CSV table of C-alpha atoms in Angstrom, one decimal:
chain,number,residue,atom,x,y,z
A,1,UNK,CA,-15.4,50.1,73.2
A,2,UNK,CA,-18.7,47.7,73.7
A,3,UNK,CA,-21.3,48.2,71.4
A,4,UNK,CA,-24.7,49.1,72.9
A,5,UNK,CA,-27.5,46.6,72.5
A,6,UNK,CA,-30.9,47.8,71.0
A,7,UNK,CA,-33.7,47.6,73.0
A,8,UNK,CA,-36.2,44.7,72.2
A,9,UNK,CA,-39.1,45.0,69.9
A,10,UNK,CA,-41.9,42.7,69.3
A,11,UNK,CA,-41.3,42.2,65.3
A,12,UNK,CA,-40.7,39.3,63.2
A,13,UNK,CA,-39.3,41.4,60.3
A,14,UNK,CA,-36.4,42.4,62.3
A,15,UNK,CA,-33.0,40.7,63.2
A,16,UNK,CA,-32.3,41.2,66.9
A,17,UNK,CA,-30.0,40.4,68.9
A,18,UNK,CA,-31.9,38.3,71.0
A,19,UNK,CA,-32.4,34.6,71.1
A,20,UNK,CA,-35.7,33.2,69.7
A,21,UNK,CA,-37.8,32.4,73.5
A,22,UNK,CA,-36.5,35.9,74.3
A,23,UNK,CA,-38.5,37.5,77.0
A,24,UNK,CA,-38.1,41.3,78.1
A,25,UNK,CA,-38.7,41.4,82.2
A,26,UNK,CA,-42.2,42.9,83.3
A,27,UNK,CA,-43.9,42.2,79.5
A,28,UNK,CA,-46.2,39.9,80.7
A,29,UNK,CA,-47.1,41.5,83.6
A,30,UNK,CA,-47.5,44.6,81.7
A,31,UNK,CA,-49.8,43.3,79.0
A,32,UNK,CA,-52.1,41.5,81.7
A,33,UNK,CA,-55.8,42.8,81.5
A,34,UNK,CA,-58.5,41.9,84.2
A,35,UNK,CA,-62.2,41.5,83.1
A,36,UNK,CA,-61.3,43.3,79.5
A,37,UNK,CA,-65.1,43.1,78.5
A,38,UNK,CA,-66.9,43.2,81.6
A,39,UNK,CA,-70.2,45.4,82.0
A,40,UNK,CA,-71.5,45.4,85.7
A,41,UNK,CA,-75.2,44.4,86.2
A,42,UNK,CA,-77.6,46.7,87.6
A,43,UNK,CA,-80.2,45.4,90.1
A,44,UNK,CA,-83.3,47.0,88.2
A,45,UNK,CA,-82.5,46.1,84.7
A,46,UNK,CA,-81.8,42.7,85.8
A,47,UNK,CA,-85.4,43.0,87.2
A,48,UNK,CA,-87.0,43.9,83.8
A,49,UNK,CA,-85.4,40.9,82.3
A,50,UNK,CA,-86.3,38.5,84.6
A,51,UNK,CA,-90.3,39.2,84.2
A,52,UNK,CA,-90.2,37.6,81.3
A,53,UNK,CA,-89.3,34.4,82.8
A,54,UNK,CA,-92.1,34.9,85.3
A,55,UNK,CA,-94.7,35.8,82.6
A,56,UNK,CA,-94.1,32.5,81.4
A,57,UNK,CA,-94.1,30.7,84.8
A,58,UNK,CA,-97.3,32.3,85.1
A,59,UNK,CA,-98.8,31.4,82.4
A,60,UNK,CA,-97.9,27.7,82.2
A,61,UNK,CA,-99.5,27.8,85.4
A,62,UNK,CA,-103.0,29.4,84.5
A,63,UNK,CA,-103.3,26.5,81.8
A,64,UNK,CA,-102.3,23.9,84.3
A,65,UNK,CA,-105.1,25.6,86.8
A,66,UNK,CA,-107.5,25.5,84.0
A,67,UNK,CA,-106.9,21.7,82.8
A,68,UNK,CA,-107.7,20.6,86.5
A,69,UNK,CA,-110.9,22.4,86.7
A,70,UNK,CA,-111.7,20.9,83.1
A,71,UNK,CA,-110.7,17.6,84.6
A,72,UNK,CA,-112.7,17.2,87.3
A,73,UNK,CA,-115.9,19.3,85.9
A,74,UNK,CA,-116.1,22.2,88.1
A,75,UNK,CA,-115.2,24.7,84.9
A,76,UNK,CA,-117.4,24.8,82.0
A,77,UNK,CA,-115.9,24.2,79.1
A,78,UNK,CA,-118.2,27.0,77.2
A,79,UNK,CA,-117.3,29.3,79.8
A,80,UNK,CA,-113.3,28.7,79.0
A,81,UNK,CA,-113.9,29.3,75.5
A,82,UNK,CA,-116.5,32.4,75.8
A,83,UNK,CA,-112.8,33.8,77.9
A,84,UNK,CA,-110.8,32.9,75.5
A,85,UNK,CA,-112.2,34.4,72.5
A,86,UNK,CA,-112.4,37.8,74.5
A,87,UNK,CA,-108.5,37.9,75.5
A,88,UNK,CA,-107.9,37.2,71.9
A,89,UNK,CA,-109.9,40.0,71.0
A,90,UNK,CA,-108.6,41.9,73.4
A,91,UNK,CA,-105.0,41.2,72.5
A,92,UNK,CA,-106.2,41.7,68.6
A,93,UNK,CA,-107.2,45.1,69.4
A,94,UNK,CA,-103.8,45.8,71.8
A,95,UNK,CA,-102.1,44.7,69.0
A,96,UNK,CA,-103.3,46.9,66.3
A,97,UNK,CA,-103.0,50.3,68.7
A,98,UNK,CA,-99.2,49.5,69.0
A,99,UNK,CA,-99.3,48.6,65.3
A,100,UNK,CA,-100.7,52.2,64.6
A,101,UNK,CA,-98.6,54.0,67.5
A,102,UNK,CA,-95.4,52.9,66.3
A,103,UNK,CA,-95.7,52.5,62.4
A,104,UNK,CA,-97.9,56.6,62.4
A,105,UNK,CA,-94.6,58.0,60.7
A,106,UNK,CA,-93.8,55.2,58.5
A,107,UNK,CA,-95.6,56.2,55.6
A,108,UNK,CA,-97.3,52.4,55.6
A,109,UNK,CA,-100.0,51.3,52.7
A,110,UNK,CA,-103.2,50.9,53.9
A,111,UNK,CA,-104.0,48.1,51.1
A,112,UNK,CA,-101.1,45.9,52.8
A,113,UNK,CA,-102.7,46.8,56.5
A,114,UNK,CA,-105.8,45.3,54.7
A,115,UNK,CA,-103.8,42.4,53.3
A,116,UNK,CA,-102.4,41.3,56.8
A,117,UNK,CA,-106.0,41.6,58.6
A,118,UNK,CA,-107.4,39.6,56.3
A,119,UNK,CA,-104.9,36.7,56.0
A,120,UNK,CA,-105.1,36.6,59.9
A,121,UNK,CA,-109.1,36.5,59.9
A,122,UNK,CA,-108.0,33.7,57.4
A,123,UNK,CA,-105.7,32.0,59.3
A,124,UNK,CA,-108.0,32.3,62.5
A,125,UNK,CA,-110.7,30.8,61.2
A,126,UNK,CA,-108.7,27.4,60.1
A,127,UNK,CA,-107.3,26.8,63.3
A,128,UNK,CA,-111.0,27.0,64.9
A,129,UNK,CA,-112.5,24.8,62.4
A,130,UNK,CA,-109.5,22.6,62.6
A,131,UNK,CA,-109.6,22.2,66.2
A,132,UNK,CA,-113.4,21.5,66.2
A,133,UNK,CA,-112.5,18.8,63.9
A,134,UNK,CA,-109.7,17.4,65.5
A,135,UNK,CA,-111.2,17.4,69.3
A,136,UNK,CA,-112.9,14.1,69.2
A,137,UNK,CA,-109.3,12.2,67.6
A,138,UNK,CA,-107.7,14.1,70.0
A,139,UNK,CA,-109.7,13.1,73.1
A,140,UNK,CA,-109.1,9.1,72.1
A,141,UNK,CA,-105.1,10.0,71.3
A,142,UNK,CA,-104.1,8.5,74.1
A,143,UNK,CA,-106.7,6.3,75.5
A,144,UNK,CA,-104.4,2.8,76.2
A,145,UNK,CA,-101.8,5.1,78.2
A,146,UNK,CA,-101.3,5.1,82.0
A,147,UNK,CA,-102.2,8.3,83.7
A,148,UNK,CA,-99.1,8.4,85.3
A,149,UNK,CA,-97.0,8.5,81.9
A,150,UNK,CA,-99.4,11.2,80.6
A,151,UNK,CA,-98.2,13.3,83.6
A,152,UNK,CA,-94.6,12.4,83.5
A,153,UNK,CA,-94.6,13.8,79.3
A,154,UNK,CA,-96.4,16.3,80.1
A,155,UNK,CA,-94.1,17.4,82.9
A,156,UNK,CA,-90.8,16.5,80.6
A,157,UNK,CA,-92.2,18.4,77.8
A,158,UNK,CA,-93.5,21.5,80.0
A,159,UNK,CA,-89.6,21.7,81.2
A,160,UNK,CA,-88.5,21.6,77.8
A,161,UNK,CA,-90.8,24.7,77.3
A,162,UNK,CA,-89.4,26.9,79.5
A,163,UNK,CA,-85.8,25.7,79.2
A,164,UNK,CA,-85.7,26.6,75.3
A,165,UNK,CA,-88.9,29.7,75.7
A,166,UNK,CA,-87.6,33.1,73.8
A,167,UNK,CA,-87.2,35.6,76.3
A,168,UNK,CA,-86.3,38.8,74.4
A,169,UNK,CA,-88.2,41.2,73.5
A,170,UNK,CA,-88.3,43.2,70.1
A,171,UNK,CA,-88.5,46.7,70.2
A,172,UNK,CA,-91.8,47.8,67.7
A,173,UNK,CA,-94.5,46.0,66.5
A,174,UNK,CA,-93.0,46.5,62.8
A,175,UNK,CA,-90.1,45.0,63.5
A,176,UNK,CA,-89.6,41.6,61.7
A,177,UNK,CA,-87.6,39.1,64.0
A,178,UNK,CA,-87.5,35.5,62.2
A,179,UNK,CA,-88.1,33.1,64.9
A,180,UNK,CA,-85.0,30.9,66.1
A,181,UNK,CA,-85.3,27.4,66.5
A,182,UNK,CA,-85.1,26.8,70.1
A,183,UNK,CA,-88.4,29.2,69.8
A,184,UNK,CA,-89.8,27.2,67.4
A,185,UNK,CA,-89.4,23.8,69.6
A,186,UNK,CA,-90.4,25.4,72.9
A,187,UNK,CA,-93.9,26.0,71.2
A,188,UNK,CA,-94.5,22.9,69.6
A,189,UNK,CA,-93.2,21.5,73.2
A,190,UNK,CA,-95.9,23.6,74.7
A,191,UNK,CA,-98.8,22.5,72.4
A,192,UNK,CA,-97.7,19.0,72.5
A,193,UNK,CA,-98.1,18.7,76.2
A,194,UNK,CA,-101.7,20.0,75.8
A,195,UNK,CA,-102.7,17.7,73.7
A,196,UNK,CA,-101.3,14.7,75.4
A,197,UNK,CA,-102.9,16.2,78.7
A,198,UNK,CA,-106.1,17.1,76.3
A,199,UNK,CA,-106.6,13.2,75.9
A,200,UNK,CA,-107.5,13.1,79.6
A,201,UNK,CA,-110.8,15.1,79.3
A,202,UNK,CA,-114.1,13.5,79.1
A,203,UNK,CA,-115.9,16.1,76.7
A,204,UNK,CA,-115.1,16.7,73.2
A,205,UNK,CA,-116.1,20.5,74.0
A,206,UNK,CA,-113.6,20.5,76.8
A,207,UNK,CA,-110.8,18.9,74.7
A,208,UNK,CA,-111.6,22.0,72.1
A,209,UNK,CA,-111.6,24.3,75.0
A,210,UNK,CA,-108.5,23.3,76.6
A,211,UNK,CA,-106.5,23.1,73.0
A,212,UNK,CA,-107.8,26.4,71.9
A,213,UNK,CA,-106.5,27.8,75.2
A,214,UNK,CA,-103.1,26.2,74.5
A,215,UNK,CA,-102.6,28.2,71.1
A,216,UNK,CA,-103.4,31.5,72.6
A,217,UNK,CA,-101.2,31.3,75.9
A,218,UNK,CA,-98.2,29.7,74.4
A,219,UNK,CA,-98.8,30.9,70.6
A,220,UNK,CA,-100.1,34.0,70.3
A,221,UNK,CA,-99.6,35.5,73.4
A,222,UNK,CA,-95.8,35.7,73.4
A,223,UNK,CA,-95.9,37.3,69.9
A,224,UNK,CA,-97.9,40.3,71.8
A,225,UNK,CA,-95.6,40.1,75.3
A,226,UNK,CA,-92.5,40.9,73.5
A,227,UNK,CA,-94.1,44.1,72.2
A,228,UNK,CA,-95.0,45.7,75.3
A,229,UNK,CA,-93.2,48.5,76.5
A,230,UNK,CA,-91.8,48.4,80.3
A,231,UNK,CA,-94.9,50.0,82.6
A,232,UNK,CA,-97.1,47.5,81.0
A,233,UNK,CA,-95.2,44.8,81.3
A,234,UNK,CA,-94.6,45.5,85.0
A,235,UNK,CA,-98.5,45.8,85.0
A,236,UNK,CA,-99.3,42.3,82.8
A,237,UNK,CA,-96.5,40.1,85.0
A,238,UNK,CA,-98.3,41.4,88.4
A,239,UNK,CA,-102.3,40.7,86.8
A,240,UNK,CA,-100.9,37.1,85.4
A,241,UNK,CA,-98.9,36.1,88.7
A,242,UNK,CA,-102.2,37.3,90.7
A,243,UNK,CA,-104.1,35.0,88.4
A,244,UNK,CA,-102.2,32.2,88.6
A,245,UNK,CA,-102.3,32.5,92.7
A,246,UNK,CA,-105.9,32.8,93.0
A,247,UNK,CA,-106.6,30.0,90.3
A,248,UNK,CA,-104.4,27.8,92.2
A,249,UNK,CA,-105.3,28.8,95.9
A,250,UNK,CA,-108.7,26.7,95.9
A,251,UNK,CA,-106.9,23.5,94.5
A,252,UNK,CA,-103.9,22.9,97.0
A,253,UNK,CA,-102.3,26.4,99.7
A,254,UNK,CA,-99.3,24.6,99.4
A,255,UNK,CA,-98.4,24.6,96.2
A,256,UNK,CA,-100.1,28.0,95.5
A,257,UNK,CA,-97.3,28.8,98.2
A,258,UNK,CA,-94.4,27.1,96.7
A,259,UNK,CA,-95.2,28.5,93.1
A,260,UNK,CA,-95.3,32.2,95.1
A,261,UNK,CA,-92.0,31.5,96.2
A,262,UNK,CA,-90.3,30.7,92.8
A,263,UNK,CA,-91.9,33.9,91.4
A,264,UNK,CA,-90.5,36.0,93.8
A,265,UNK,CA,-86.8,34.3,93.7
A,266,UNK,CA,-87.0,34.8,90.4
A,267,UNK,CA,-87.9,38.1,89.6
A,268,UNK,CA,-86.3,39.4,92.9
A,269,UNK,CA,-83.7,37.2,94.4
A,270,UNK,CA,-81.9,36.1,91.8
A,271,UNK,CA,-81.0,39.5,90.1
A,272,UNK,CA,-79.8,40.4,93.5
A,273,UNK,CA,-77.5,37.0,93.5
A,274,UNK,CA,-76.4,38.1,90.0
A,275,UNK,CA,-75.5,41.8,91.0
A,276,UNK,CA,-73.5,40.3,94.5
A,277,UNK,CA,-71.6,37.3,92.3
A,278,UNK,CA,-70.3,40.2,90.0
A,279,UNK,CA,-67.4,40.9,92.6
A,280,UNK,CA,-66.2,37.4,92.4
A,281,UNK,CA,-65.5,37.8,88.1
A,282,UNK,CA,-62.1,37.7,87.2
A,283,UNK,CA,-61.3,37.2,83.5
A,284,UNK,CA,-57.5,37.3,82.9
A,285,UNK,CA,-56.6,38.4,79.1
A,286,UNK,CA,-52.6,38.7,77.9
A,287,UNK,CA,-50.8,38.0,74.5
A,288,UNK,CA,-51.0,34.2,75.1
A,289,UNK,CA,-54.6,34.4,73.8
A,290,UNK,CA,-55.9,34.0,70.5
A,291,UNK,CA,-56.0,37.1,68.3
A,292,UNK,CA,-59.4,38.3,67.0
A,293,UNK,CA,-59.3,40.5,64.4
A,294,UNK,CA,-61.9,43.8,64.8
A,295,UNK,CA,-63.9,44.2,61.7
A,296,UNK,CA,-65.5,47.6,61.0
């Protein structure tokens, strides 16, 4: 009478009567799993994401718009900081309605509302008088180097910028998100491009001008862009890529052209290359890969 053979199990605490490299027919085809973790794009959201990207684009260009005008005289330097000091009021006072809006049912102190708006009138007031002071060392930084290798660091350093930029966005005002380091070295990048292109100017006023610019576009701003809520950031990516366009126009069509075309791959064309690659994913999973353990 033959004796009938268990079926196999996968267990190590049980002798079976299978060798060791025993493998039941179909289990690997059974425990095969395609694209496990995959969550499909939509065109839209993609959209929303990518206007960050061209915010940035934007704005890089504005400065590099303004610096040329600086450069050769045809924008008064008084006139660029008069500008500036309004779009940092302006963004002061933007900043404090969604500071109010979203922090109404929090039950916050008004003594440390206080506290905060005066250590930024603090803080705002050093980095004017330190720029004042700093414009004419500034201007001289870089007076025994080539023009050509001021543009080249510039260019490396404006690259650097937007290769290692923060792109997120935080959901309130109140929310504290500490600032990562590739953050941290995309501004100083930013800033240290200015400076070097700075050194260029003729006019200690200009040099100010042009450096206090630099702070507020690639400083302060993003603090306030990653706070907007989606219509308005729709709104403030078409008003800065309009700016940028009609600030370029007058100094060459062509690249004012060009730099059209990269917005509008980027916001638009390359979501839609995203959402058409997705059919082309295939992620294979089985029991020859390396267990993670799920944590509650």
């Amino acid at each position: 009478m033959s004796t009938k053979i268990p079926p196999w199990e996968k267990v190590l605490w049980k002798n079976q009567p299978y060798p060791d490299n025993y493998i039941p027919e179909g289990a690997l085809e059974s425990s095969l799993r395609k694209n496990p973790n995959f969550k499909p794009y939509t065109y839209w959201p993609l959209v929303h994401l990518s206007i960050a990207i061209t915010q940035h684009l934007a704005t890089i260009f504005i400065f590099l718009s303004v610096f040329v005008r600086l450069k050769d005289r045809s924008l008064d330097p008084r006139v660029l900081i008069s500008v500036s000091l309004g779009c940092f009021f302006v963004g002061y006072f933007v900043w404090e309605v969604l500071q109010y809006t979203q922090r109404s049912g929090g039950g916050s102190k008004h003594g440390s509302k206080r506290n905060e708006r005066v250590k930024t009138l603090k803080s705002s007031i050093l980095i004017f008088l330190a720029l004042m002071s700093l414009s004419p060392v500034l201007r001289t930084l870089s007076a025994a180097t080539s023009s050509d290798s001021i543009w080249a660091l510039s260019a490396c350093l404006f690259l650097l910028n937007i290769l290692l930029a923060d792109y997120g966005s935080s959901s309130s005002v109140a929310q504290v998100r500490p600032e990562r380091l590739t953050s941290v070295l995309s501004m100083n990048a930013a800033i240290s491009s200015s400076v070097v292109l700075a050194s260029r100017l003729s006019s200690d006023l200009a040099v100010f001008a042009l450096i206090q610019f630099s702070v507020q576009s690639f400083t302060l701003f993003p603090m306030l862009r990653r706070r907007l809520q989606v219509p308005m950031q729709a709104l403030l990516t078409f008003a800065l890529s309009i700016s940028s366009l009609i600030l370029a126009a007058p100094l060459s069509s062509t690249i004012a052209f060009l730099f059209l075309l990269v917005l509008l791959a980027i916001t638009f064309l390359a979501p839609a290359v995203l959402v058409w690659a997705q059919k082309y994913k295939n992620e294979i999973r089985g029991p020859w890969d390396v267990a993670v353990p799920k944590v509650n």
